[in-house]
Coordinates of C-alpha atoms in Angstrom, one line a residue:
X1149 CA 0.0 0.0 0.0
X1150 CA 1.3 3.5 -0.8
X1151 CA 0.5 6.9 0.7
X1152 CA -0.9 9.5 -1.7
X1153 CA -2.0 13.1 -2.2
X1154 CA -5.5 12.1 -1.4
X1155 CA -4.5 11.5 2.2
X1156 CA -5.0 7.7 2.5
X1157 CA -3.8 4.4 1.3
X1158 CA -4.2 3.3 -2.3
X1159 CA -4.6 -0.1 -3.9
X1160 CA -1.7 -1.0 -6.2
X1161 CA -2.4 -3.0 -9.3
X1162 CA -0.8 -6.4 -9.7
X1163 CA -1.4 -7.3 -6.1
X1164 CA -5.0 -8.4 -6.2
X1165 CA -6.5 -4.9 -6.4
X1166 CA -10.1 -6.0 -6.3
X1167 CA -9.5 -7.9 -3.1
X1168 CA -8.1 -4.8 -1.3
X1169 CA -10.9 -2.5 -2.1
X1170 CA -13.5 -2.0 0.6
X1171 CA -16.9 -3.4 -0.4
X1172 CA -20.2 -2.3 1.1
X1173 CA -23.3 -4.4 1.0
X1174 CA -25.4 -3.7 -2.1
X1175 CA -28.7 -2.1 -1.4
X1176 CA -29.8 -2.3 -5.0
X1177 CA -30.8 -5.6 -6.6
X1178 CA -30.7 -4.5 -10.2
X1179 CA -28.5 -2.4 -12.6
X1180 CA -31.1 0.3 -12.7
X1181 CA -30.2 3.6 -11.1
X1182 CA -33.0 4.5 -8.7
X1183 CA -32.7 7.8 -6.6
X1184 CA -31.5 5.9 -3.5
X1185 CA -28.6 4.2 -5.3
X1186 CA -25.2 4.1 -3.6
X1187 CA -22.8 6.8 -4.7
X1188 CA -19.0 6.2 -4.9
X1189 CA -16.0 8.6 -5.1
X1190 CA -13.2 7.2 -7.1
X1191 CA -9.8 8.9 -6.9
X1192 CA -6.9 7.6 -9.0
X1193 CA -3.3 8.4 -9.1
X1194 CA -1.4 8.2 -12.4
X1195 CA 1.9 6.4 -12.9
X1196 CA 4.8 8.9 -12.8
X1197 CA 7.0 7.5 -15.5
X1198 CA 7.9 9.5 -18.7
X1199 CA 5.4 7.6 -20.9
X1200 CA 2.3 8.0 -18.7
X1201 CA 0.9 11.0 -20.7
X1202 CA 1.5 9.1 -23.9
X1203 CA -0.4 6.1 -22.5
X1204 CA -3.2 8.3 -21.2
X1205 CA -3.6 10.1 -24.6
X1206 CA -3.6 6.7 -26.5
X1207 CA -6.7 5.5 -24.6
X1208 CA -8.3 8.8 -23.6
X1209 CA -11.1 8.8 -26.3
X1210 CA -12.2 5.3 -25.3
X1211 CA -12.2 6.4 -21.6
X1212 CA -14.3 9.5 -22.5
X1213 CA -16.7 7.6 -24.7
X1214 CA -17.4 5.1 -21.8
X1215 CA -17.8 8.1 -19.4
X1216 CA -20.2 9.8 -21.8
X1217 CA -22.3 6.6 -21.9
X1218 CA -22.2 6.2 -18.2
X1219 CA -23.3 9.9 -17.8
X1220 CA -26.1 9.4 -20.3
X1221 CA -27.5 6.4 -18.4
X1222 CA -27.2 8.2 -15.0
X1223 CA -24.5 6.0 -13.5
X1224 CA -21.7 8.6 -13.7
X1225 CA -22.4 12.0 -11.9
X1226 CA -19.2 13.7 -12.8
X1227 CA -15.5 13.2 -13.4
X1228 CA -12.3 14.8 -14.4
X1229 CA -8.6 15.0 -14.3
X1230 CA -6.7 15.8 -11.1
X1231 CA -4.0 18.3 -11.9
X1232 CA -0.6 19.0 -10.3
X1233 CA -0.1 22.1 -8.0
X1234 CA 0.9 24.2 -11.0
X1235 CA -2.5 23.3 -12.6
X1236 CA -1.2 22.0 -16.0
X1237 CA -0.1 18.4 -15.7
X1238 CA -2.7 15.6 -15.3
X1239 CA -1.6 13.4 -12.3
X1240 CA -4.8 11.5 -11.7
X1241 CA -8.6 11.4 -12.0
X1242 CA -11.7 11.6 -9.9
X1243 CA -15.1 10.2 -10.7
X1244 CA -18.4 10.1 -8.8
X1245 CA -20.6 7.2 -9.7
X1246 CA -24.2 6.4 -8.8
X1247 CA -24.7 2.7 -9.0
X1248 CA -24.4 -0.4 -6.8
X1249 CA -20.9 -1.5 -6.0
X1250 CA -21.1 -4.8 -8.0
X1251 CA -21.9 -2.8 -11.1
X1252 CA -19.1 -0.3 -10.4
X1253 CA -16.7 -3.3 -10.1
X1254 CA -17.9 -4.6 -13.4
X1255 CA -17.5 -1.1 -15.0
X1256 CA -13.9 -0.8 -13.8
X1257 CA -12.9 -4.3 -15.1
X1258 CA -12.9 -2.7 -18.6
X1259 CA -11.6 0.8 -17.6
X1260 CA -8.9 1.6 -20.1
X1261 CA -7.0 3.8 -17.7
X1262 CA -6.5 0.7 -15.6
X1263 CA -5.9 -1.8 -18.4
X1264 CA -3.8 0.8 -20.3
X1265 CA -1.6 1.4 -17.2
X1266 CA -2.5 5.1 -16.8
X1267 CA -3.7 4.8 -13.2
X1268 CA -1.1 3.3 -10.9
X1269 CA -3.5 3.1 -8.1
X1270 CA -7.1 4.1 -7.2
X1271 CA -9.3 4.3 -4.2
X1272 CA -13.1 4.0 -3.9
X1273 CA -15.1 5.4 -1.0
X1274 CA -18.8 5.7 -0.3
X1275 CA -20.0 9.2 -1.2
X1276 CA -23.1 11.2 -0.7
X1277 CA -23.6 14.4 -2.7
X1278 CA -25.2 17.3 -0.8
X1279 CA -28.7 18.2 -1.9
X1280 CA -28.1 21.9 -2.5
X1281 CA -31.4 22.5 -4.3
X1282 CA -33.3 22.4 -1.0
X1283 CA -31.2 24.9 0.8

């Protein structure tokens, strides 16, 4: 396990990543996205080698196409690149999902930033967006 800019431990790939991720009991029986569906915050840290940006750009369109589809069906709330302190270099990603954990795990099995060795590590935590419309 490694420490990171997100303030907690990360799961490294190649060492049974899925077994190290915390899993909450699923409260949804189907793949549908009802209003009470679990929400998850994914934070990912990129590899730091010289070819990371090249690998990211090689699979970026596939990653974004999958994200657009997930956004359209309601399972992705938002996502984006985490930038370095200077604000220019992509050093990771964050995504907020709205689906049960089993479906999220299935989605991540085909995530090209994982299979394409862009993300060195990632963390998933339960998340709840604030309802700001009622304030």
